[in-house]
Structure formats: structure tokens, C-alpha cells
PDB file of N, CA and C in Angstrom:
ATOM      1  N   UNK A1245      23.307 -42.321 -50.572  1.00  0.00           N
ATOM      2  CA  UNK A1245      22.644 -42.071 -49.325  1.00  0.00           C
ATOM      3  C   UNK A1245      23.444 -40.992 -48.575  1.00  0.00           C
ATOM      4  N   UNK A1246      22.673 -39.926 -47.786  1.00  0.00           N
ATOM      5  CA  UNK A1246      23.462 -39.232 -47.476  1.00  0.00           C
ATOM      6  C   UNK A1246      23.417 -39.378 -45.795  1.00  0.00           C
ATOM      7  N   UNK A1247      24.039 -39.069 -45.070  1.00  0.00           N
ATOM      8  CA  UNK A1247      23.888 -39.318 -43.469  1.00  0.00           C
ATOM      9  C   UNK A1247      24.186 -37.511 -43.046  1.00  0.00           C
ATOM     10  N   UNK A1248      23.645 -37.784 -41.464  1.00  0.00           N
ATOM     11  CA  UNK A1248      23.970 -36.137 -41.117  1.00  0.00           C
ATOM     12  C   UNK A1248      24.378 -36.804 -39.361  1.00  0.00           C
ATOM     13  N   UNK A1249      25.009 -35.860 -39.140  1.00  0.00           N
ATOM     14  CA  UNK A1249      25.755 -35.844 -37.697  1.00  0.00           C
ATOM     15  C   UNK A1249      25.172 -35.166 -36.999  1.00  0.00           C
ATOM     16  N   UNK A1250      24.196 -35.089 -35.644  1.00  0.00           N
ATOM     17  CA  UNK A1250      23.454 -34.551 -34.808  1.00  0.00           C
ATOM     18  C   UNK A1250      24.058 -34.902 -33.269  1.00  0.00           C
ATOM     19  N   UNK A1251      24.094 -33.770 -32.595  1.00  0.00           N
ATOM     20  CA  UNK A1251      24.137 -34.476 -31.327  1.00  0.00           C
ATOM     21  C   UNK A1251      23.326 -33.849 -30.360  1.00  0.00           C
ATOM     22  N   UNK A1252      22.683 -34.801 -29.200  1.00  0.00           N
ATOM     23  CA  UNK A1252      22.049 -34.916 -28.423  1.00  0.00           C
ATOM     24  C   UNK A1252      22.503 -34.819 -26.822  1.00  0.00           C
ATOM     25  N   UNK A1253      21.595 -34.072 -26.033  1.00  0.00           N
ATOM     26  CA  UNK A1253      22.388 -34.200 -24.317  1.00  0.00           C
ATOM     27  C   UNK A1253      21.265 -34.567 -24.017  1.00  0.00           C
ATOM     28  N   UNK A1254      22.027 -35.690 -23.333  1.00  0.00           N
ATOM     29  CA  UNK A1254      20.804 -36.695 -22.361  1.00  0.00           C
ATOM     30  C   UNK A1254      20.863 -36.286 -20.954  1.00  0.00           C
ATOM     31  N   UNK A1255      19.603 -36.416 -20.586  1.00  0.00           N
ATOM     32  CA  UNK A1255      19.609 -35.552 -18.801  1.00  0.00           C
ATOM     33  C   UNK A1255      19.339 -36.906 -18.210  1.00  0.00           C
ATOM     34  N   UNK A1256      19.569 -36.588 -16.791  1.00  0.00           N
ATOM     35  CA  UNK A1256      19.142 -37.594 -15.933  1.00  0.00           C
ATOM     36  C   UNK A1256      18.563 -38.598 -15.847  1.00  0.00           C
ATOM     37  N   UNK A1257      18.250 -39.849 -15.961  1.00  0.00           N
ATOM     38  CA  UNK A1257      17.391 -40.974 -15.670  1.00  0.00           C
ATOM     39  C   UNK A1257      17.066 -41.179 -17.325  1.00  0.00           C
ATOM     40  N   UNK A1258      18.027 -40.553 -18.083  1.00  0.00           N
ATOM     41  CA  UNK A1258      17.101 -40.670 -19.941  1.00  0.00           C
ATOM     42  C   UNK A1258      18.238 -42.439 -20.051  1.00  0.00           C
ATOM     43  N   UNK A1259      17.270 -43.171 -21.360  1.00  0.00           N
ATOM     44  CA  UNK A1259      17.807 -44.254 -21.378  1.00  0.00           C
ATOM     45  C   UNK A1259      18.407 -43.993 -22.852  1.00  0.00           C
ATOM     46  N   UNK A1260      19.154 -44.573 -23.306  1.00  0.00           N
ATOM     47  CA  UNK A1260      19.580 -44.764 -24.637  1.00  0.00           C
ATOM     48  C   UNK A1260      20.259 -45.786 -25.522  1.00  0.00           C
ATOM     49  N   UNK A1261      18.871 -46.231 -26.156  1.00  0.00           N
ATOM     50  CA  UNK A1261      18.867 -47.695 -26.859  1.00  0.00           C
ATOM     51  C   UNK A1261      19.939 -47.993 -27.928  1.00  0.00           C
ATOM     52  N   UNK A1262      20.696 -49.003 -28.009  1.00  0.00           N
ATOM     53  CA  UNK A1262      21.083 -49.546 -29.238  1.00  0.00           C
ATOM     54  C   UNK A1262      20.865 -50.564 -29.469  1.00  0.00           C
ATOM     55  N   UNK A1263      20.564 -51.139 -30.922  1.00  0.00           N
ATOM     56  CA  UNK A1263      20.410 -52.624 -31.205  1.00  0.00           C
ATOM     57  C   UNK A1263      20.416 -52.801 -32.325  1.00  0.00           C
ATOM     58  N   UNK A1264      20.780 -53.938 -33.120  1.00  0.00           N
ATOM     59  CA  UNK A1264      20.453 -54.360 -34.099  1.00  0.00           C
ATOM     60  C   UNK A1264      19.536 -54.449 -35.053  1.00  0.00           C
ATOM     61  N   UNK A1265      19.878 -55.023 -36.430  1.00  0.00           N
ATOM     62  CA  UNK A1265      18.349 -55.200 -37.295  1.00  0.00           C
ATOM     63  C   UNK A1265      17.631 -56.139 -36.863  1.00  0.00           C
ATOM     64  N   UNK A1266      18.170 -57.134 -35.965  1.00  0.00           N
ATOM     65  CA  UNK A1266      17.514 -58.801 -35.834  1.00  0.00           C
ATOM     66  C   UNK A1266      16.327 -58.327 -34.717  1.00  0.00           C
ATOM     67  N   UNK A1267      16.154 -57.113 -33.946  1.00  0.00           N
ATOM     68  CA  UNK A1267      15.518 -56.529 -33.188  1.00  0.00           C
ATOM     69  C   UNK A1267      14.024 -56.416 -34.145  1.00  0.00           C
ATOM     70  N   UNK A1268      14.184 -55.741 -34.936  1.00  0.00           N
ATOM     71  CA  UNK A1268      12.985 -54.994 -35.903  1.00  0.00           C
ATOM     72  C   UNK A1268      12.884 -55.442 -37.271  1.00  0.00           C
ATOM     73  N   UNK A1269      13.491 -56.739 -37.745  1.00  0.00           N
ATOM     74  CA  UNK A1269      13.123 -57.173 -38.987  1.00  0.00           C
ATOM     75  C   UNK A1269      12.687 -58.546 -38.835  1.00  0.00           C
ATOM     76  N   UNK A1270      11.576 -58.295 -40.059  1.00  0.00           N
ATOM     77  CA  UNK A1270      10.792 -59.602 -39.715  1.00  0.00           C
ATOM     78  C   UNK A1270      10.487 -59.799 -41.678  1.00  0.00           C
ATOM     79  N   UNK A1271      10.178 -61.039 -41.640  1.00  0.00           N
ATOM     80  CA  UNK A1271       9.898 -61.067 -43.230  1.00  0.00           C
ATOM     81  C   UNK A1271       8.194 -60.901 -43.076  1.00  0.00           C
ATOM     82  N   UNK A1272       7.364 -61.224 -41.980  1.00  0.00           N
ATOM     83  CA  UNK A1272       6.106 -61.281 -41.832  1.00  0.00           C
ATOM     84  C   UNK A1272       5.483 -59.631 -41.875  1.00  0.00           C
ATOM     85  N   UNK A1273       6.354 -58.921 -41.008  1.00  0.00           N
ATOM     86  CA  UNK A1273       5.348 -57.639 -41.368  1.00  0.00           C
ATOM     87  C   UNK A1273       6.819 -56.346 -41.420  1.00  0.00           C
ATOM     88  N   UNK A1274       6.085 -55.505 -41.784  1.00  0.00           N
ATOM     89  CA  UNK A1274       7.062 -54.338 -42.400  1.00  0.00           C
ATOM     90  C   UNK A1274       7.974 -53.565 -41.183  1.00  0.00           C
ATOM     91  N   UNK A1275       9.161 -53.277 -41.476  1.00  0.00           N
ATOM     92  CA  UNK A1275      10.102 -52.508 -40.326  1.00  0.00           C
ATOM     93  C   UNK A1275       9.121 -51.602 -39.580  1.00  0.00           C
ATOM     94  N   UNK A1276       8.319 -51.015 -40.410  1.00  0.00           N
ATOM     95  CA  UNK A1276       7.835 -49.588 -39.803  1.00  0.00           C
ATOM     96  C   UNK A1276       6.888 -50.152 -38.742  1.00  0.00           C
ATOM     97  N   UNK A1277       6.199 -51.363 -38.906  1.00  0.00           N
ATOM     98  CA  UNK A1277       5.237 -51.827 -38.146  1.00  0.00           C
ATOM     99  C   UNK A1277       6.101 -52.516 -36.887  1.00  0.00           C
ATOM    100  N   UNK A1278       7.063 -52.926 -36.926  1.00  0.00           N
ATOM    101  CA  UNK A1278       7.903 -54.096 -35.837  1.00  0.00           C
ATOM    102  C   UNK A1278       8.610 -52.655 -35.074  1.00  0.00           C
ATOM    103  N   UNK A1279       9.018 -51.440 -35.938  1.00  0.00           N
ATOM    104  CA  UNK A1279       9.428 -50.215 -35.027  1.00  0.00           C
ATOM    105  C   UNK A1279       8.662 -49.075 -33.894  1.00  0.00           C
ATOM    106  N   UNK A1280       7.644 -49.658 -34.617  1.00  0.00           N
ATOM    107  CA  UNK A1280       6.323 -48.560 -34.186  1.00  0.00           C
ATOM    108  C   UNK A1280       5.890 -49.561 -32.609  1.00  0.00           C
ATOM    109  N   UNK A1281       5.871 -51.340 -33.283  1.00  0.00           N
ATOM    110  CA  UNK A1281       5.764 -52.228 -32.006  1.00  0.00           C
ATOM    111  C   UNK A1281       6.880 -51.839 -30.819  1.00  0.00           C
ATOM    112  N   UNK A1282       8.186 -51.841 -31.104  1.00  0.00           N
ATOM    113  CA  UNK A1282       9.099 -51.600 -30.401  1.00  0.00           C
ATOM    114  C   UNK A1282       9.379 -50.019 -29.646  1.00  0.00           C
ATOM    115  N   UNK A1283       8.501 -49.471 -29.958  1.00  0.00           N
ATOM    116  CA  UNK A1283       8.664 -47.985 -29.400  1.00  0.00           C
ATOM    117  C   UNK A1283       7.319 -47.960 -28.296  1.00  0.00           C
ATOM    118  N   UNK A1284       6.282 -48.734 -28.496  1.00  0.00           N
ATOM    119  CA  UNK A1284       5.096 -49.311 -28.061  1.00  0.00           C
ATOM    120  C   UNK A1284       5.733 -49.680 -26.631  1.00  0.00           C
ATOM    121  N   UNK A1285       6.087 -50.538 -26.856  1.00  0.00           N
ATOM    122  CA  UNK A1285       7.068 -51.623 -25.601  1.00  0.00           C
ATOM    123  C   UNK A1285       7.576 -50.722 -24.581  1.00  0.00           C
ATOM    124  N   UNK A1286       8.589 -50.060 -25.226  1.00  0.00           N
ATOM    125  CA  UNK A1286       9.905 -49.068 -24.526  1.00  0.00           C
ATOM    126  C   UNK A1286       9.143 -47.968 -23.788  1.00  0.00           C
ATOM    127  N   UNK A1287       7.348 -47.160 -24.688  1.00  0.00           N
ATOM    128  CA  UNK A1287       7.421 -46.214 -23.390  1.00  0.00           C
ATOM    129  C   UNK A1287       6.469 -46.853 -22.566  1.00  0.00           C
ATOM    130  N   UNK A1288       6.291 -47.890 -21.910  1.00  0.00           N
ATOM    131  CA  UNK A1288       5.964 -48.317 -21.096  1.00  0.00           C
ATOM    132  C   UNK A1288       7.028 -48.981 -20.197  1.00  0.00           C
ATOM    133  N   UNK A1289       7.830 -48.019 -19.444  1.00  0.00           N
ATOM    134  CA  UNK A1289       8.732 -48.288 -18.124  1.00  0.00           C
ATOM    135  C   UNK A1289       8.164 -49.243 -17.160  1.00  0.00           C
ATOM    136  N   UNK A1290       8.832 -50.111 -17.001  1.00  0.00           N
ATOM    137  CA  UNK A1290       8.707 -51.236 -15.674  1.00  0.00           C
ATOM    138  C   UNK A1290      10.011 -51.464 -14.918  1.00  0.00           C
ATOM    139  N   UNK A1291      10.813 -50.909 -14.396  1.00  0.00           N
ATOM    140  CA  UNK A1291      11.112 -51.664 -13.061  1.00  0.00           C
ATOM    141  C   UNK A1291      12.738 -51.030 -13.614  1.00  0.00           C
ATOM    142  N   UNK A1292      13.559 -51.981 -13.606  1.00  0.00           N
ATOM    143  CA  UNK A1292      14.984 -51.478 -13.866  1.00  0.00           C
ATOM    144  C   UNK A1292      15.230 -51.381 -15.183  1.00  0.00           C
ATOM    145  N   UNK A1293      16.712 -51.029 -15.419  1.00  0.00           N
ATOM    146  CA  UNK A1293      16.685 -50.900 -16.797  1.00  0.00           C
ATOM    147  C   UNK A1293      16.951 -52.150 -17.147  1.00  0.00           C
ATOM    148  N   UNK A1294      17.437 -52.961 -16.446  1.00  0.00           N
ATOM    149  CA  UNK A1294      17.537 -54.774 -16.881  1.00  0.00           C
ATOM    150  C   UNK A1294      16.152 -55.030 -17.246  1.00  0.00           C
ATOM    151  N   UNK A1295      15.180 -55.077 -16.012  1.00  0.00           N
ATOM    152  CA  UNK A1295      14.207 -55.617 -16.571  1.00  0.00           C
ATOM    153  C   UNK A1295      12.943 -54.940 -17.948  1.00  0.00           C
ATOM    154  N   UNK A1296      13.626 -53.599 -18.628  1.00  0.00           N
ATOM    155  CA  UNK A1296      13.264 -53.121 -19.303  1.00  0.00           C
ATOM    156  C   UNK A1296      13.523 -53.892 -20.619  1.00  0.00           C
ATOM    157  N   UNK A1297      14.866 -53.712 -20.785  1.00  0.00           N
ATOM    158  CA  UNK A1297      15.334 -54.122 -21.477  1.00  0.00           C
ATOM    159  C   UNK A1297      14.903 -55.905 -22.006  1.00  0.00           C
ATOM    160  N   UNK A1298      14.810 -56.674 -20.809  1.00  0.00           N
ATOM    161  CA  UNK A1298      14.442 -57.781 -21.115  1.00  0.00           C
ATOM    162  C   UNK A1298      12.471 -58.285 -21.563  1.00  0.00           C
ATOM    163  N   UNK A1299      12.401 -56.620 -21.268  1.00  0.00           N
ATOM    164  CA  UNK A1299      10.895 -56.874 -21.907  1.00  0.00           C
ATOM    165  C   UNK A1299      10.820 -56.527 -23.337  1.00  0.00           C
ATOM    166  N   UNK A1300      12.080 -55.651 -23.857  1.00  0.00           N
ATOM    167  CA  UNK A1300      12.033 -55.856 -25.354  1.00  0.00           C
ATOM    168  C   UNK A1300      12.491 -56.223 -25.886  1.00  0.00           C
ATOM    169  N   UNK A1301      13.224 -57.428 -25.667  1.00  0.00           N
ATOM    170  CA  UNK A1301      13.613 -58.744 -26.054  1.00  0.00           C
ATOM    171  C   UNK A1301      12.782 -59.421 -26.502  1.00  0.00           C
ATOM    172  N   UNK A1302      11.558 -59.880 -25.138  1.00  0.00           N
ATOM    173  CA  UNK A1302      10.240 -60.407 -25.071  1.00  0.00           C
ATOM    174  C   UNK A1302       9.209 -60.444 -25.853  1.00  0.00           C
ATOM    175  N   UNK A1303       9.078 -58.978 -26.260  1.00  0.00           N
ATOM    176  CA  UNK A1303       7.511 -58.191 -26.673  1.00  0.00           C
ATOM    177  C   UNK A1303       8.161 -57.989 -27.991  1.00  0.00           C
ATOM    178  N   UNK A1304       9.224 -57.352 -28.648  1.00  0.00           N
ATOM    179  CA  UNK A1304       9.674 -56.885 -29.714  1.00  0.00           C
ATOM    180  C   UNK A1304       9.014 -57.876 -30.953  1.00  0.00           C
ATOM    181  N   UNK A1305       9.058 -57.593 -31.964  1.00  0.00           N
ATOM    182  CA  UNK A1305       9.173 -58.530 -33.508  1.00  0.00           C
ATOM    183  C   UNK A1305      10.056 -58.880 -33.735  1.00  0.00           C
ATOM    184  N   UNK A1306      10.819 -59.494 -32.812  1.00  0.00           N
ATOM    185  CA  UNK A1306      12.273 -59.781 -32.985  1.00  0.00           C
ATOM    186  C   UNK A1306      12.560 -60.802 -34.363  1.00  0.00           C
ATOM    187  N   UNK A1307      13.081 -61.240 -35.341  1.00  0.00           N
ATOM    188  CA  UNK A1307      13.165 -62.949 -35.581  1.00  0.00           C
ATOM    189  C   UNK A1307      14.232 -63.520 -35.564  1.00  0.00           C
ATOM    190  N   UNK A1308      14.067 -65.139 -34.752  1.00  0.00           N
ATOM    191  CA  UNK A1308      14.802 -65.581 -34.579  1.00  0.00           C
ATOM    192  C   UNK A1308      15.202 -65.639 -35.045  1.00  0.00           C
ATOM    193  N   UNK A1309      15.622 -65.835 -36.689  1.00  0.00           N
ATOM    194  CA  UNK A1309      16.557 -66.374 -37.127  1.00  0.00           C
ATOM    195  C   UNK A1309      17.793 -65.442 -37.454  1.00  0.00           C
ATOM    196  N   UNK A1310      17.537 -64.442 -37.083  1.00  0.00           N
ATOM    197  CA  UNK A1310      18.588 -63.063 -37.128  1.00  0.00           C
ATOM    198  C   UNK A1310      19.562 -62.905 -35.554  1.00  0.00           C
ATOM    199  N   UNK A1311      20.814 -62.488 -35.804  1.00  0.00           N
ATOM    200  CA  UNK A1311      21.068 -62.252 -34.407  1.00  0.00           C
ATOM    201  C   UNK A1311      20.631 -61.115 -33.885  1.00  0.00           C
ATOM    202  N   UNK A1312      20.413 -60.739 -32.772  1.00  0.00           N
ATOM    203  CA  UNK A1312      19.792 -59.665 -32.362  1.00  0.00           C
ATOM    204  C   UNK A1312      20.970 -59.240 -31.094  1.00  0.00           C
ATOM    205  N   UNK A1313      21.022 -58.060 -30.908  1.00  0.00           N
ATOM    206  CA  UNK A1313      21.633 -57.154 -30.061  1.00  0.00           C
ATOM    207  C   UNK A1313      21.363 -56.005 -29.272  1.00  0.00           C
ATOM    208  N   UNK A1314      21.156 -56.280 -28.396  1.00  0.00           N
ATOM    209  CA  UNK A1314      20.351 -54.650 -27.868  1.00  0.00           C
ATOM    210  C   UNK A1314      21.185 -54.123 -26.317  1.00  0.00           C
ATOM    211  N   UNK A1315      21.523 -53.170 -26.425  1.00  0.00           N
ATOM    212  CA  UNK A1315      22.480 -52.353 -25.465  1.00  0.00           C
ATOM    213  C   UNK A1315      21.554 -51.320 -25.110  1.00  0.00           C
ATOM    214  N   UNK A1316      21.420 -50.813 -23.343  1.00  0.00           N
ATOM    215  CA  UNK A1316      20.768 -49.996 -22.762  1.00  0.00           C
ATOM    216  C   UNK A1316      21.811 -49.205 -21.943  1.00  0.00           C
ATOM    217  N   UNK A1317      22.125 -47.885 -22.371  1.00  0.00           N
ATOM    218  CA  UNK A1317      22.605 -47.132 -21.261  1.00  0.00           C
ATOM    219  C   UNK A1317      21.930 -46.144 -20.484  1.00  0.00           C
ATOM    220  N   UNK A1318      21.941 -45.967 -19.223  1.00  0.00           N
ATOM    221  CA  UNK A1318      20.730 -44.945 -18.607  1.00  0.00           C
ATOM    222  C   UNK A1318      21.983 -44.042 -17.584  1.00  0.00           C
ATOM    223  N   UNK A1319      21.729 -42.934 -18.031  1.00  0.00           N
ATOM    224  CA  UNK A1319      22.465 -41.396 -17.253  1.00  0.00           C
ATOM    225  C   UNK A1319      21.875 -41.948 -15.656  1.00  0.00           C
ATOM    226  N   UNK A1320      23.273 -41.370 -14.788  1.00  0.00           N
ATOM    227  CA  UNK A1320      22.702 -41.158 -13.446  1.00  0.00           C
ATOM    228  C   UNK A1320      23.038 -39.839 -13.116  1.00  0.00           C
TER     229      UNK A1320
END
């Protein structure tokens, strides 16, 4: 597998997600479908970035039985 190193400048008010596999894997339906759900979620902004965040906790394909992790940082 090969990886590549890119970098990105985030402007003002941009958010930037991290999380786990337990976020987007499910044995019921395919990554691409639980990622495509989870990107679904995210551009629909509501309120802070807490309560963003805790809506894709909520809404995601998360499964329980995985640990899940999700970190939000937002530029001021």
C-alpha cells in the first residue's frame, strides 16, 4: 500500500474531523455506504461544534460493538 503526504490550510470557521473505524463500519452495510451516510450528517451544520458533533454520534452507522472515537477541531 502506498500512502502520500498532502497538506491542507484550513480558513476560518472550517471544522476538521477525526475518528475512528467504529464510526463507519458496520457488518450490515458497506463502508462506502455508512461514509457517504456520515458526510450526509456533517454537511448539515446545526448549532455548535459540540452539538455537531453529537449529531454524528447519533445519525452515523456507527456499531456498537466497536469503539468509536471522534475528535472535532474548528479554526477561530
Amino acid at each position: 500500500m502506498t500512502f502520500t503526504e498532502e497538506e491542507v490550510q484550513l480558513q476560518r470557521e472550517d471544522i476538521l474531523l477525526m475518528y475512528t473505524d467504529g464510526l463507519v463500519e458496520r457488518r450490515d452495510i458497506s463502508v462506502t455506504d455508512a461514509l457517504a451516510q456520515l458526510l450526509d450528517v456533517a454537511s448539515h451544520p446545526e448549532g455548535s461544534l459540540e452539538k455537531r458533533l453529537d449529531n454524528l454520534l447519533t445519525y452515523s452507522a456507527s456499531d456498537t460493538d466497536d469503539d468509536t472515537c471522534l475528535i472535532g477541531v474548528q479554526v477561530r
